[in-house]
Amino acid sequence: MREGLLPSTVATVLELETSGDKARALTELLGEVFDPTETAVSAFEVESGVTTLSLNAPWKVEIYFATHPDEDAVRDMLRPIVGDSIDATPFTTVKQQDWVAASLEGLQPVRAGRVLVHGAHDRDAVKVNDIAIEIAAALAFGTGHHGTTAGCLLALDAELKKRRPRNAIDVGTGTGILALALAKQVKRKVVAGDIDAIAVEVSASNARINHAPQALDLYVAPGLRHAKADRPRHFDLIFANILAGPLRKLAPAIARALSDDGTVILSGLLEMDVAGVVSAYRHQGLALAKRSSREGWATLVMKRGGAAARPRRLY
């Protein structure tokens, strides 16, 4: 699953309601099993008027498939988590033209400080002093993930009030929102990569839409496994807005690439995932500087100063 990006075509959607802990389990499972270029998952708390986040409150999970899946196999996989109710949950076939219209309706402007992320249909919402980031609506994943995007943008806003990063990278860039928001404010090129070549194409397209075709230094590779990204102690700001599992796995690589005075902004994780992610980065010598929550999703700001990094095994 990638923040901001669906498979390039959507054929089938499976929607179900469950509890927060089961929603987390579903996103983790599906993220491990399915190809992220073929399947995307959205999980978000259903609005209930309750202001305190609860993992027992109803959550909605939406699973998008680029091609029609084996329904029985998917139900068998999900049944141990959600129970027999999955048998009565229908798979919905989506026509391409219907999906584009739905995307347009679902993409609402997201404001974080001076930054406003919007679709072409909301250009009139842009104010004179806004840092406007326009995202192509047909490719934007607007159902439930704006909490992570806004959380990262707010963390970026706070960081820019302290200093202006010179070397930054967006790991798992998706639609390129975070990298573009930074590049447009600091007037410097930002490295941005994704495992999915389509995501990188979308990021390049969005850079052109936003009149900043040279703003992103893009690459296609998993994590930081590219010459543009694998640069020890080089980046003074690192974004990683993905999922808890990949965030934990990326901890050694991210810590290695972070400069001595650098900042890491992490998101894409539920509140109950925070402890495990923080622990993974503490073992790499990073400490939690700030934690925030938005729409059930946590954003972590981390800096050097945790426990000493674990030595690498040589065998």
PDB file of C-alpha atoms in Angstrom:
ATOM      1  CA  MET A   1       0.000   0.000   0.000  1.00  0.00           C
ATOM      2  CA  ARG A   2       1.290   3.451  -0.888  1.00  0.00           C
ATOM      3  CA  GLU A   3       0.025   6.708   0.482  1.00  0.00           C
ATOM      4  CA  GLY A   4      -1.745   8.736  -2.201  1.00  0.00           C
ATOM      5  CA  LEU A   5      -1.718   6.167  -4.976  1.00  0.00           C
ATOM      6  CA  LEU A   6      -4.070   3.473  -6.205  1.00  0.00           C
ATOM      7  CA  PRO A   7      -3.307   0.838  -8.799  1.00  0.00           C
ATOM      8  CA  SER A   8      -3.354   2.547 -12.201  1.00  0.00           C
ATOM      9  CA  THR A   9      -6.660   0.786 -12.911  1.00  0.00           C
ATOM     10  CA  VAL A  10      -9.239  -0.380 -10.402  1.00  0.00           C
ATOM     11  CA  ALA A  11     -11.477  -3.332 -11.221  1.00  0.00           C
ATOM     12  CA  THR A  12     -12.791  -4.474  -7.839  1.00  0.00           C
ATOM     13  CA  VAL A  13     -13.326  -3.016  -4.375  1.00  0.00           C
ATOM     14  CA  LEU A  14     -14.001  -4.880  -1.128  1.00  0.00           C
ATOM     15  CA  GLU A  15     -15.361  -2.722   1.710  1.00  0.00           C
ATOM     16  CA  LEU A  16     -15.934  -3.855   5.297  1.00  0.00           C
ATOM     17  CA  GLU A  17     -16.276  -2.427   8.793  1.00  0.00           C
ATOM     18  CA  THR A  18     -14.394  -3.845  11.744  1.00  0.00           C
ATOM     19  CA  SER A  19     -12.541  -2.716  14.880  1.00  0.00           C
ATOM     20  CA  GLY A  20      -9.327  -0.706  14.862  1.00  0.00           C
ATOM     21  CA  ASP A  21      -7.069  -3.567  15.908  1.00  0.00           C
ATOM     22  CA  LYS A  22      -8.499  -5.809  13.186  1.00  0.00           C
ATOM     23  CA  ALA A  23      -8.148  -2.986  10.644  1.00  0.00           C
ATOM     24  CA  ARG A  24      -4.477  -2.751  11.529  1.00  0.00           C
ATOM     25  CA  ALA A  25      -4.078  -6.524  11.181  1.00  0.00           C
ATOM     26  CA  LEU A  26      -5.777  -6.436   7.772  1.00  0.00           C
ATOM     27  CA  THR A  27      -3.560  -3.666   6.401  1.00  0.00           C
ATOM     28  CA  GLU A  28      -0.435  -5.440   7.616  1.00  0.00           C
ATOM     29  CA  LEU A  29      -1.515  -8.789   6.143  1.00  0.00           C
ATOM     30  CA  LEU A  30      -2.587  -7.405   2.781  1.00  0.00           C
ATOM     31  CA  GLY A  31       0.539  -5.285   2.539  1.00  0.00           C
ATOM     32  CA  GLU A  32       2.668  -8.411   2.956  1.00  0.00           C
ATOM     33  CA  VAL A  33       0.679 -10.700   0.642  1.00  0.00           C
ATOM     34  CA  PHE A  34      -0.246  -8.548  -2.364  1.00  0.00           C
ATOM     35  CA  ASP A  35       1.842  -6.688  -4.912  1.00  0.00           C
ATOM     36  CA  PRO A  36       1.529  -2.974  -3.985  1.00  0.00           C
ATOM     37  CA  THR A  37       1.252  -2.054  -7.669  1.00  0.00           C
ATOM     38  CA  GLU A  38      -1.847  -4.285  -7.974  1.00  0.00           C
ATOM     39  CA  THR A  39      -3.595  -3.759  -4.641  1.00  0.00           C
ATOM     40  CA  ALA A  40      -4.112  -0.824  -2.277  1.00  0.00           C
ATOM     41  CA  VAL A  41      -5.645  -0.715   1.204  1.00  0.00           C
ATOM     42  CA  SER A  42      -7.308   2.157   3.041  1.00  0.00           C
ATOM     43  CA  ALA A  43      -8.270   1.964   6.719  1.00  0.00           C
ATOM     44  CA  PHE A  44      -9.846   4.784   8.687  1.00  0.00           C
ATOM     45  CA  GLU A  45     -12.048   5.344  11.726  1.00  0.00           C
ATOM     46  CA  VAL A  46     -15.738   5.845  11.010  1.00  0.00           C
ATOM     47  CA  GLU A  47     -16.933   9.206  12.293  1.00  0.00           C
ATOM     48  CA  SER A  48     -19.004   8.607  15.407  1.00  0.00           C
ATOM     49  CA  GLY A  49     -18.914  11.930  17.223  1.00  0.00           C
ATOM     50  CA  VAL A  50     -16.470  10.515  19.784  1.00  0.00           C
ATOM     51  CA  THR A  51     -13.341  12.635  20.098  1.00  0.00           C
ATOM     52  CA  THR A  52     -11.109  10.013  21.718  1.00  0.00           C
ATOM     53  CA  LEU A  53      -9.534   7.468  19.378  1.00  0.00           C
ATOM     54  CA  SER A  54     -10.590   3.922  20.231  1.00  0.00           C
ATOM     55  CA  LEU A  55      -9.473   0.715  18.591  1.00  0.00           C
ATOM     56  CA  ASN A  56     -12.849  -0.747  19.530  1.00  0.00           C
ATOM     57  CA  ALA A  57     -14.684   1.947  17.576  1.00  0.00           C
ATOM     58  CA  PRO A  58     -15.853   1.023  14.067  1.00  0.00           C
ATOM     59  CA  TRP A  59     -13.241   1.307  11.349  1.00  0.00           C
ATOM     60  CA  LYS A  60     -13.742   1.016   7.617  1.00  0.00           C
ATOM     61  CA  VAL A  61     -11.351  -0.949   5.438  1.00  0.00           C
ATOM     62  CA  GLU A  62     -11.359  -0.541   1.660  1.00  0.00           C
ATOM     63  CA  ILE A  63      -9.335  -2.947  -0.495  1.00  0.00           C
ATOM     64  CA  TYR A  64      -8.787  -2.000  -4.141  1.00  0.00           C
ATOM     65  CA  PHE A  65      -7.756  -4.604  -6.729  1.00  0.00           C
ATOM     66  CA  ALA A  66      -6.404  -3.759 -10.182  1.00  0.00           C
ATOM     67  CA  THR A  67      -7.813  -7.055 -11.493  1.00  0.00           C
ATOM     68  CA  HIS A  68     -10.679  -9.151 -10.201  1.00  0.00           C
ATOM     69  CA  PRO A  69      -9.281 -11.435  -7.445  1.00  0.00           C
ATOM     70  CA  ASP A  70     -10.137 -14.995  -6.459  1.00  0.00           C
ATOM     71  CA  GLU A  71     -12.945 -14.038  -4.077  1.00  0.00           C
ATOM     72  CA  ASP A  72     -12.952 -17.332  -2.177  1.00  0.00           C
ATOM     73  CA  ALA A  73      -9.190 -17.162  -1.641  1.00  0.00           C
ATOM     74  CA  VAL A  74      -9.392 -13.584  -0.345  1.00  0.00           C
ATOM     75  CA  ARG A  75     -12.241 -14.474   2.027  1.00  0.00           C
ATOM     76  CA  ASP A  76     -10.319 -17.503   3.323  1.00  0.00           C
ATOM     77  CA  MET A  77      -7.329 -15.257   3.999  1.00  0.00           C
ATOM     78  CA  LEU A  78      -9.345 -12.601   5.824  1.00  0.00           C
ATOM     79  CA  ARG A  79     -11.695 -14.894   7.767  1.00  0.00           C
ATOM     80  CA  PRO A  80      -9.229 -15.604  10.663  1.00  0.00           C
ATOM     81  CA  ILE A  81      -9.112 -11.849  11.335  1.00  0.00           C
ATOM     82  CA  VAL A  82     -12.686 -10.651  10.771  1.00  0.00           C
ATOM     83  CA  GLY A  83     -14.636 -13.878  11.224  1.00  0.00           C
ATOM     84  CA  ASP A  84     -17.488 -15.373   9.199  1.00  0.00           C
ATOM     85  CA  SER A  85     -18.975 -11.955   8.431  1.00  0.00           C
ATOM     86  CA  ILE A  86     -16.566 -11.810   5.486  1.00  0.00           C
ATOM     87  CA  ASP A  87     -18.712 -14.413   3.706  1.00  0.00           C
ATOM     88  CA  ALA A  88     -21.556 -11.912   3.364  1.00  0.00           C
ATOM     89  CA  THR A  89     -19.320  -9.023   2.296  1.00  0.00           C
ATOM     90  CA  PRO A  90     -19.657  -8.387  -1.446  1.00  0.00           C
ATOM     91  CA  PHE A  91     -16.914  -7.582  -3.926  1.00  0.00           C
ATOM     92  CA  THR A  92     -17.931  -4.586  -6.055  1.00  0.00           C
ATOM     93  CA  THR A  93     -16.974  -4.316  -9.701  1.00  0.00           C
ATOM     94  CA  VAL A  94     -15.903  -0.800 -10.622  1.00  0.00           C
ATOM     95  CA  LYS A  95     -16.029   0.694 -14.102  1.00  0.00           C
ATOM     96  CA  GLN A  96     -13.066   2.906 -14.922  1.00  0.00           C
ATOM     97  CA  GLN A  97     -15.198   5.972 -15.647  1.00  0.00           C
ATOM     98  CA  ASP A  98     -17.025   5.480 -12.342  1.00  0.00           C
ATOM     99  CA  TRP A  99     -13.723   5.376 -10.459  1.00  0.00           C
ATOM    100  CA  VAL A 100     -12.438   8.614 -11.973  1.00  0.00           C
ATOM    101  CA  ALA A 101     -15.652  10.398 -10.951  1.00  0.00           C
ATOM    102  CA  ALA A 102     -15.483   8.918  -7.445  1.00  0.00           C
ATOM    103  CA  SER A 103     -11.853  10.010  -7.107  1.00  0.00           C
ATOM    104  CA  LEU A 104     -12.768  13.548  -8.066  1.00  0.00           C
ATOM    105  CA  GLU A 105     -15.515  13.658  -5.447  1.00  0.00           C
ATOM    106  CA  GLY A 106     -13.335  12.117  -2.738  1.00  0.00           C
ATOM    107  CA  LEU A 107     -10.318  14.381  -3.151  1.00  0.00           C
ATOM    108  CA  GLN A 108     -10.983  17.229  -0.725  1.00  0.00           C
ATOM    109  CA  PRO A 109      -8.434  20.013  -0.166  1.00  0.00           C
ATOM    110  CA  VAL A 110      -5.964  19.257   2.633  1.00  0.00           C
ATOM    111  CA  ARG A 111      -4.460  22.244   4.444  1.00  0.00           C
ATOM    112  CA  ALA A 112      -1.398  22.065   6.680  1.00  0.00           C
ATOM    113  CA  GLY A 113       0.157  25.396   7.538  1.00  0.00           C
ATOM    114  CA  ARG A 114       0.688  27.284   4.280  1.00  0.00           C
ATOM    115  CA  VAL A 115       0.497  24.120   2.207  1.00  0.00           C
ATOM    116  CA  LEU A 116      -2.760  23.282   0.442  1.00  0.00           C
ATOM    117  CA  VAL A 117      -3.079  19.957  -1.398  1.00  0.00           C
ATOM    118  CA  HIS A 118      -5.965  20.050  -3.854  1.00  0.00           C
ATOM    119  CA  GLY A 119      -7.394  18.730  -7.093  1.00  0.00           C
ATOM    120  CA  ALA A 120      -7.935  20.784 -10.250  1.00  0.00           C
ATOM    121  CA  HIS A 121     -11.581  21.208  -9.280  1.00  0.00           C
ATOM    122  CA  ASP A 122     -10.570  23.117  -6.120  1.00  0.00           C
ATOM    123  CA  ARG A 123      -8.179  25.666  -7.609  1.00  0.00           C
ATOM    124  CA  ASP A 124     -10.428  28.441  -6.353  1.00  0.00           C
ATOM    125  CA  ALA A 125      -9.644  27.358  -2.773  1.00  0.00           C
ATOM    126  CA  VAL A 126      -6.025  28.501  -3.168  1.00  0.00           C
ATOM    127  CA  LYS A 127      -5.191  31.746  -1.340  1.00  0.00           C
ATOM    128  CA  VAL A 128      -2.522  34.270  -2.283  1.00  0.00           C
ATOM    129  CA  ASN A 129       0.131  33.083   0.192  1.00  0.00           C
ATOM    130  CA  ASP A 130      -0.595  29.348  -0.073  1.00  0.00           C
ATOM    131  CA  ILE A 131       1.980  26.804  -1.128  1.00  0.00           C
ATOM    132  CA  ALA A 132      -0.434  25.000  -3.443  1.00  0.00           C
ATOM    133  CA  ILE A 133       0.151  21.393  -4.504  1.00  0.00           C
ATOM    134  CA  GLU A 134      -2.256  20.234  -7.198  1.00  0.00           C
ATOM    135  CA  ILE A 135      -2.713  16.456  -7.545  1.00  0.00           C
ATOM    136  CA  ALA A 136      -4.379  14.735 -10.492  1.00  0.00           C
ATOM    137  CA  ALA A 137      -7.723  13.574  -9.068  1.00  0.00           C
ATOM    138  CA  ALA A 138      -7.995  10.400 -11.123  1.00  0.00           C
ATOM    139  CA  LEU A 139      -4.804   9.091  -9.524  1.00  0.00           C
ATOM    140  CA  ALA A 140      -5.260  10.396  -5.991  1.00  0.00           C
ATOM    141  CA  PHE A 141      -6.179   8.065  -3.133  1.00  0.00           C
ATOM    142  CA  GLY A 142      -8.411  10.290  -1.002  1.00  0.00           C
ATOM    143  CA  THR A 143     -10.222   7.770   1.206  1.00  0.00           C
ATOM    144  CA  GLY A 144      -8.660   7.791   4.650  1.00  0.00           C
ATOM    145  CA  HIS A 145      -5.013   8.627   4.068  1.00  0.00           C
ATOM    146  CA  HIS A 146      -5.114  12.392   4.291  1.00  0.00           C
ATOM    147  CA  GLY A 147      -4.452  11.980   8.019  1.00  0.00           C
ATOM    148  CA  THR A 148      -0.943  10.761   7.231  1.00  0.00           C
ATOM    149  CA  THR A 149      -0.300  13.347   4.533  1.00  0.00           C
ATOM    150  CA  ALA A 150      -1.511  16.228   6.699  1.00  0.00           C
ATOM    151  CA  GLY A 151       0.440  14.900   9.682  1.00  0.00           C
ATOM    152  CA  CYS A 152       3.671  14.896   7.671  1.00  0.00           C
ATOM    153  CA  LEU A 153       2.959  18.333   6.211  1.00  0.00           C
ATOM    154  CA  LEU A 154       2.352  19.782   9.678  1.00  0.00           C
ATOM    155  CA  ALA A 155       5.584  18.201  10.916  1.00  0.00           C
ATOM    156  CA  LEU A 156       7.356  19.717   7.904  1.00  0.00           C
ATOM    157  CA  ASP A 157       5.852  23.129   8.685  1.00  0.00           C
ATOM    158  CA  ALA A 158       7.208  22.929  12.235  1.00  0.00           C
ATOM    159  CA  GLU A 159      10.640  21.840  10.951  1.00  0.00           C
ATOM    160  CA  LEU A 160      10.855  24.730   8.485  1.00  0.00           C
ATOM    161  CA  LYS A 161      10.224  27.206  11.285  1.00  0.00           C
ATOM    162  CA  LYS A 162      13.483  25.993  12.866  1.00  0.00           C
ATOM    163  CA  ARG A 163      15.718  25.502   9.808  1.00  0.00           C
ATOM    164  CA  ARG A 164      15.731  24.886   6.073  1.00  0.00           C
ATOM    165  CA  PRO A 165      16.983  21.427   5.056  1.00  0.00           C
ATOM    166  CA  ARG A 166      19.673  21.278   2.376  1.00  0.00           C
ATOM    167  CA  ASN A 167      19.466  17.591   1.439  1.00  0.00           C
ATOM    168  CA  ALA A 168      16.110  15.832   1.726  1.00  0.00           C
ATOM    169  CA  ILE A 169      14.569  12.562   0.556  1.00  0.00           C
ATOM    170  CA  ASP A 170      11.016  11.208   0.375  1.00  0.00           C
ATOM    171  CA  VAL A 171      11.073   7.403   0.668  1.00  0.00           C
ATOM    172  CA  GLY A 172       7.982   5.786  -0.868  1.00  0.00           C
ATOM    173  CA  THR A 173       6.935   9.057  -2.455  1.00  0.00           C
ATOM    174  CA  GLY A 174       3.605   7.914  -3.964  1.00  0.00           C
ATOM    175  CA  THR A 175       2.184  10.985  -5.692  1.00  0.00           C
ATOM    176  CA  GLY A 176       5.125  13.169  -4.640  1.00  0.00           C
ATOM    177  CA  ILE A 177       3.079  15.436  -2.356  1.00  0.00           C
ATOM    178  CA  LEU A 178       5.595  15.679   0.478  1.00  0.00           C
ATOM    179  CA  ALA A 179       8.634  16.107  -1.742  1.00  0.00           C
ATOM    180  CA  LEU A 180       6.902  18.810  -3.782  1.00  0.00           C
ATOM    181  CA  ALA A 181       5.713  20.643  -0.661  1.00  0.00           C
ATOM    182  CA  LEU A 182       9.282  20.806   0.599  1.00  0.00           C
ATOM    183  CA  ALA A 183      10.907  21.628  -2.749  1.00  0.00           C
ATOM    184  CA  LYS A 184       8.537  24.524  -3.390  1.00  0.00           C
ATOM    185  CA  GLN A 185       9.322  26.041   0.005  1.00  0.00           C
ATOM    186  CA  VAL A 186      13.096  25.631   0.177  1.00  0.00           C
ATOM    187  CA  LYS A 187      13.712  26.102  -3.572  1.00  0.00           C
ATOM    188  CA  ARG A 188      15.948  23.043  -3.673  1.00  0.00           C
ATOM    189  CA  LYS A 189      15.672  19.712  -5.465  1.00  0.00           C
ATOM    190  CA  VAL A 190      14.379  16.829  -3.301  1.00  0.00           C
ATOM    191  CA  VAL A 191      15.261  13.183  -3.864  1.00  0.00           C
ATOM    192  CA  ALA A 192      12.118  11.048  -4.081  1.00  0.00           C
ATOM    193  CA  GLY A 193      11.756   7.340  -4.786  1.00  0.00           C
ATOM    194  CA  ASP A 194       9.226   4.549  -4.895  1.00  0.00           C
ATOM    195  CA  ILE A 195       9.257   0.822  -5.536  1.00  0.00           C
ATOM    196  CA  ASP A 196       6.529   1.363  -8.135  1.00  0.00           C
ATOM    197  CA  ALA A 197       7.544   2.862 -11.485  1.00  0.00           C
ATOM    198  CA  ILE A 198       3.980   4.146 -11.977  1.00  0.00           C
ATOM    199  CA  ALA A 199       4.228   6.113  -8.737  1.00  0.00           C
ATOM    200  CA  VAL A 200       7.406   7.739  -9.970  1.00  0.00           C
ATOM    201  CA  GLU A 201       5.715   8.619 -13.266  1.00  0.00           C
ATOM    202  CA  VAL A 202       2.820  10.157 -11.320  1.00  0.00           C
ATOM    203  CA  SER A 203       5.244  12.158  -9.166  1.00  0.00           C
ATOM    204  CA  ALA A 204       6.982  13.485 -12.283  1.00  0.00           C
ATOM    205  CA  SER A 205       3.611  14.388 -13.790  1.00  0.00           C
ATOM    206  CA  ASN A 206       2.537  16.184 -10.618  1.00  0.00           C
ATOM    207  CA  ALA A 207       5.805  18.129 -10.599  1.00  0.00           C
ATOM    208  CA  ARG A 208       5.006  19.342 -14.108  1.00  0.00           C
ATOM    209  CA  ILE A 209       1.411  20.202 -13.148  1.00  0.00           C
ATOM    210  CA  ASN A 210       2.789  22.298 -10.303  1.00  0.00           C
ATOM    211  CA  HIS A 211       5.217  24.179 -12.578  1.00  0.00           C
ATOM    212  CA  ALA A 212       8.198  22.538 -10.878  1.00  0.00           C
ATOM    213  CA  PRO A 213       9.429  19.936 -13.399  1.00  0.00           C
ATOM    214  CA  GLN A 214      12.977  19.980 -11.998  1.00  0.00           C
ATOM    215  CA  ALA A 215      11.990  19.934  -8.318  1.00  0.00           C
ATOM    216  CA  LEU A 216      12.245  16.167  -7.791  1.00  0.00           C
ATOM    217  CA  ASP A 217      15.254  13.900  -8.290  1.00  0.00           C
ATOM    218  CA  LEU A 218      13.318  10.667  -8.841  1.00  0.00           C
ATOM    219  CA  TYR A 219      14.334   7.022  -8.694  1.00  0.00           C
ATOM    220  CA  VAL A 220      12.644   3.601  -8.874  1.00  0.00           C
ATOM    221  CA  ALA A 221      13.824   1.137  -6.220  1.00  0.00           C
ATOM    222  CA  PRO A 222      12.688  -0.411  -2.927  1.00  0.00           C
ATOM    223  CA  GLY A 223      13.411   1.794   0.055  1.00  0.00           C
ATOM    224  CA  LEU A 224      16.816   3.481  -0.213  1.00  0.00           C
ATOM    225  CA  ARG A 225      18.381   0.863  -2.485  1.00  0.00           C
ATOM    226  CA  HIS A 226      19.541   3.318  -5.115  1.00  0.00           C
ATOM    227  CA  ALA A 227      22.658   5.409  -5.618  1.00  0.00           C
ATOM    228  CA  LYS A 228      20.629   8.608  -5.176  1.00  0.00           C
ATOM    229  CA  ALA A 229      19.351   7.423  -1.789  1.00  0.00           C
ATOM    230  CA  ASP A 230      22.017   5.170  -0.291  1.00  0.00           C
ATOM    231  CA  ARG A 231      24.303   7.972   0.883  1.00  0.00           C
ATOM    232  CA  PRO A 232      25.598   7.636   4.464  1.00  0.00           C
ATOM    233  CA  ARG A 233      24.962  10.614   6.778  1.00  0.00           C
ATOM    234  CA  HIS A 234      23.855  12.733   3.809  1.00  0.00           C
ATOM    235  CA  PHE A 235      20.191  13.676   4.318  1.00  0.00           C
ATOM    236  CA  ASP A 236      19.193  16.214   6.942  1.00  0.00           C
ATOM    237  CA  LEU A 237      15.468  15.519   6.363  1.00  0.00           C
ATOM    238  CA  ILE A 238      13.921  12.144   5.531  1.00  0.00           C
ATOM    239  CA  PHE A 239      10.222  11.461   4.912  1.00  0.00           C
ATOM    240  CA  ALA A 240       8.818   7.920   5.007  1.00  0.00           C
ATOM    241  CA  ASN A 241       5.029   7.826   4.814  1.00  0.00           C
ATOM    242  CA  ILE A 242       4.248   4.160   4.203  1.00  0.00           C
ATOM    243  CA  LEU A 243       3.207   1.384   6.617  1.00  0.00           C
ATOM    244  CA  ALA A 244       4.391   0.213  10.024  1.00  0.00           C
ATOM    245  CA  GLY A 245       5.965  -3.019   8.748  1.00  0.00           C
ATOM    246  CA  PRO A 246       8.099  -1.392   6.044  1.00  0.00           C
ATOM    247  CA  LEU A 247       8.966   1.466   8.388  1.00  0.00           C
ATOM    248  CA  ARG A 248      10.458  -0.995  10.874  1.00  0.00           C
ATOM    249  CA  LYS A 249      12.414  -2.785   8.126  1.00  0.00           C
ATOM    250  CA  LEU A 250      13.748   0.495   6.777  1.00  0.00           C
ATOM    251  CA  ALA A 251      15.045   1.704  10.152  1.00  0.00           C
ATOM    252  CA  PRO A 252      18.705   0.680   9.597  1.00  0.00           C
ATOM    253  CA  ALA A 253      18.837   2.168   6.085  1.00  0.00           C
ATOM    254  CA  ILE A 254      17.140   5.406   7.125  1.00  0.00           C
ATOM    255  CA  ALA A 255      19.400   5.823  10.161  1.00  0.00           C
ATOM    256  CA  ARG A 256      22.443   5.215   7.970  1.00  0.00           C
ATOM    257  CA  ALA A 257      21.374   7.910   5.496  1.00  0.00           C
ATOM    258  CA  LEU A 258      20.491  10.508   8.152  1.00  0.00           C
ATOM    259  CA  SER A 259      22.966  13.313   8.870  1.00  0.00           C
ATOM    260  CA  ASP A 260      24.177  13.901  12.408  1.00  0.00           C
ATOM    261  CA  ASP A 261      21.746  16.785  12.921  1.00  0.00           C
ATOM    262  CA  GLY A 262      18.998  15.382  10.686  1.00  0.00           C
ATOM    263  CA  THR A 263      15.285  14.829  11.203  1.00  0.00           C
ATOM    264  CA  VAL A 264      13.124  11.859  10.212  1.00  0.00           C
ATOM    265  CA  ILE A 265       9.365  12.254   9.695  1.00  0.00           C
ATOM    266  CA  LEU A 266       7.495   8.931   9.728  1.00  0.00           C
ATOM    267  CA  SER A 267       3.821   8.196   9.127  1.00  0.00           C
ATOM    268  CA  GLY A 268       1.428   5.618   7.737  1.00  0.00           C
ATOM    269  CA  LEU A 269       1.031   3.840  11.072  1.00  0.00           C
ATOM    270  CA  LEU A 270      -1.860   3.428  13.475  1.00  0.00           C
ATOM    271  CA  GLU A 271      -1.538   4.488  17.104  1.00  0.00           C
ATOM    272  CA  MET A 272      -1.029   0.917  18.266  1.00  0.00           C
ATOM    273  CA  ASP A 273       1.952   0.578  15.889  1.00  0.00           C
ATOM    274  CA  VAL A 274       3.852   3.494  17.401  1.00  0.00           C
ATOM    275  CA  ALA A 275       5.717   1.604  20.120  1.00  0.00           C
ATOM    276  CA  GLY A 276       7.129  -0.976  17.714  1.00  0.00           C
ATOM    277  CA  VAL A 277       8.251   1.621  15.181  1.00  0.00           C
ATOM    278  CA  VAL A 278       9.819   3.858  17.839  1.00  0.00           C
ATOM    279  CA  SER A 279      11.663   0.849  19.265  1.00  0.00           C
ATOM    280  CA  ALA A 280      13.061  -0.081  15.843  1.00  0.00           C
ATOM    281  CA  TYR A 281      14.485   3.422  15.365  1.00  0.00           C
ATOM    282  CA  ARG A 282      15.778   3.685  18.918  1.00  0.00           C
ATOM    283  CA  HIS A 283      17.891   0.618  18.224  1.00  0.00           C
ATOM    284  CA  GLN A 284      19.426   2.613  15.380  1.00  0.00           C
ATOM    285  CA  GLY A 285      20.334   5.562  17.603  1.00  0.00           C
ATOM    286  CA  LEU A 286      17.281   7.758  17.005  1.00  0.00           C
ATOM    287  CA  ALA A 287      14.987   9.268  19.638  1.00  0.00           C
ATOM    288  CA  LEU A 288      11.352  10.368  19.435  1.00  0.00           C
ATOM    289  CA  ALA A 289      11.197  14.168  19.356  1.00  0.00           C
ATOM    290  CA  LYS A 290       7.478  14.611  18.699  1.00  0.00           C
ATOM    291  CA  ARG A 291       4.372  12.507  18.158  1.00  0.00           C
ATOM    292  CA  SER A 292       1.038  13.618  16.771  1.00  0.00           C
ATOM    293  CA  SER A 293      -2.227  11.960  15.712  1.00  0.00           C
ATOM    294  CA  ARG A 294      -4.671  12.838  12.956  1.00  0.00           C
ATOM    295  CA  GLU A 295      -7.713  10.825  11.868  1.00  0.00           C
ATOM    296  CA  GLY A 296      -6.399   7.773  13.722  1.00  0.00           C
ATOM    297  CA  TRP A 297      -2.961   7.864  12.064  1.00  0.00           C
ATOM    298  CA  ALA A 298       0.242   8.721  13.933  1.00  0.00           C
ATOM    299  CA  THR A 299       3.109  10.897  12.734  1.00  0.00           C
ATOM    300  CA  LEU A 300       6.515  10.601  14.408  1.00  0.00           C
ATOM    301  CA  VAL A 301       9.397  13.054  14.320  1.00  0.00           C
ATOM    302  CA  MET A 302      12.707  11.425  15.242  1.00  0.00           C
ATOM    303  CA  LYS A 303      16.264  12.687  15.668  1.00  0.00           C
ATOM    304  CA  ARG A 304      19.583  11.210  16.660  1.00  0.00           C
ATOM    305  CA  GLY A 305      19.938  10.614  20.377  1.00  0.00           C
ATOM    306  CA  GLY A 306      18.412   7.198  21.107  1.00  0.00           C
ATOM    307  CA  ALA A 307      20.229   4.030  22.100  1.00  0.00           C
ATOM    308  CA  ALA A 308      23.438   3.160  20.310  1.00  0.00           C
ATOM    309  CA  ALA A 309      22.858   1.518  16.956  1.00  0.00           C
ATOM    310  CA  ARG A 310      22.994  -2.254  16.956  1.00  0.00           C
ATOM    311  CA  PRO A 311      26.207  -3.583  15.368  1.00  0.00           C
ATOM    312  CA  ARG A 312      25.748  -5.292  12.034  1.00  0.00           C
ATOM    313  CA  ARG A 313      26.150  -9.048  11.891  1.00  0.00           C
ATOM    314  CA  LEU A 314      29.061 -10.054   9.699  1.00  0.00           C
ATOM    315  CA  TYR A 315      27.724 -13.510   8.858  1.00  0.00           C
TER     316      TYR A 315
END
